[in-house]
């Protein structure tokens, strides 16, 4: 183990460091401006594909002919990709939120979220790192609702409910669920006690219940990547979604067994699949293809998990 002793560098020093490592920079002032607005550390993730390797180890030096424009263009591509994916996930999230509210309200009444009996009881689980945690969906969403009611004074519908009604304390589900985060929607689906409850929600999106819950978990993970402006384009998924083998109702991958579920391409397929229900007129697939074409000289489709014949799939046509 070493002691970290790297000093902070000025923008000019950062540019000189890149030059010393073999990067081609034709406009130093422009590069300094980029580094002033986007940190060196953030951009370093986009430098990795352009660095030399030796015995599988990534070196500090760049491949011959690599330019600053290559790295900056890759960063801009990833930014545009995140915006596109985030927009698509928002539309899916709203549809899922709507179905959860609608179906459970008609089964259990307006305040189903306040009924502990429709949720699984608290359960202790052991994580991979050995830590033990308690999964308690009912109390978690109750705590969140109370926190939002206390702190989220900007929402007009919350103010209206409290000005007009004294009982129940919590607003009905169509208000309470609207102030939940995406991860709460995922937890509600996995935390429902009766299989029939999640079956109804999942079947609306033409997905088996277990796979649906898994997809929500992965989409929430990708949503957080986008929301925190982290690298997306060639990321290996820490939360790998379950495989959907086939679909009788919607367009899906012809050979699902060949798709790499740990790569972002599979997430694109999931989003495209769900949008067929959530937003049938979505331009997601067209905009994605346009973006890939625009930056085809910068990106590696293989690093994103795209198969060579992906454009032949009906779901992308």
Short mmCIF file of N, CA and C in Angstrom, two decimals, residues 61 111 157 257 304:
data_model
loop_
_atom_site.label_atom_id
_atom_site.label_comp_id
_atom_site.label_asym_id
_atom_site.label_seq_id
_atom_site.Cartn_x
_atom_site.Cartn_y
_atom_site.Cartn_z
N UNK A 61 -0.05 6.30 -20.48
CA UNK A 61 0.18 6.89 -21.80
C UNK A 61 -0.95 6.56 -22.77
N UNK A 111 -56.44 4.38 0.52
CA UNK A 111 -55.27 4.50 1.38
C UNK A 111 -54.56 3.16 1.57
N UNK A 157 -50.98 19.98 -3.87
CA UNK A 157 -51.99 18.98 -3.52
C UNK A 157 -51.84 18.52 -2.07
N UNK A 257 -30.98 -15.26 -25.27
CA UNK A 257 -29.86 -15.96 -24.63
C UNK A 257 -28.50 -15.40 -25.06
N UNK A 304 -20.52 -1.58 -25.49
CA UNK A 304 -21.86 -1.35 -24.94
C UNK A 304 -22.72 -2.60 -24.98
#
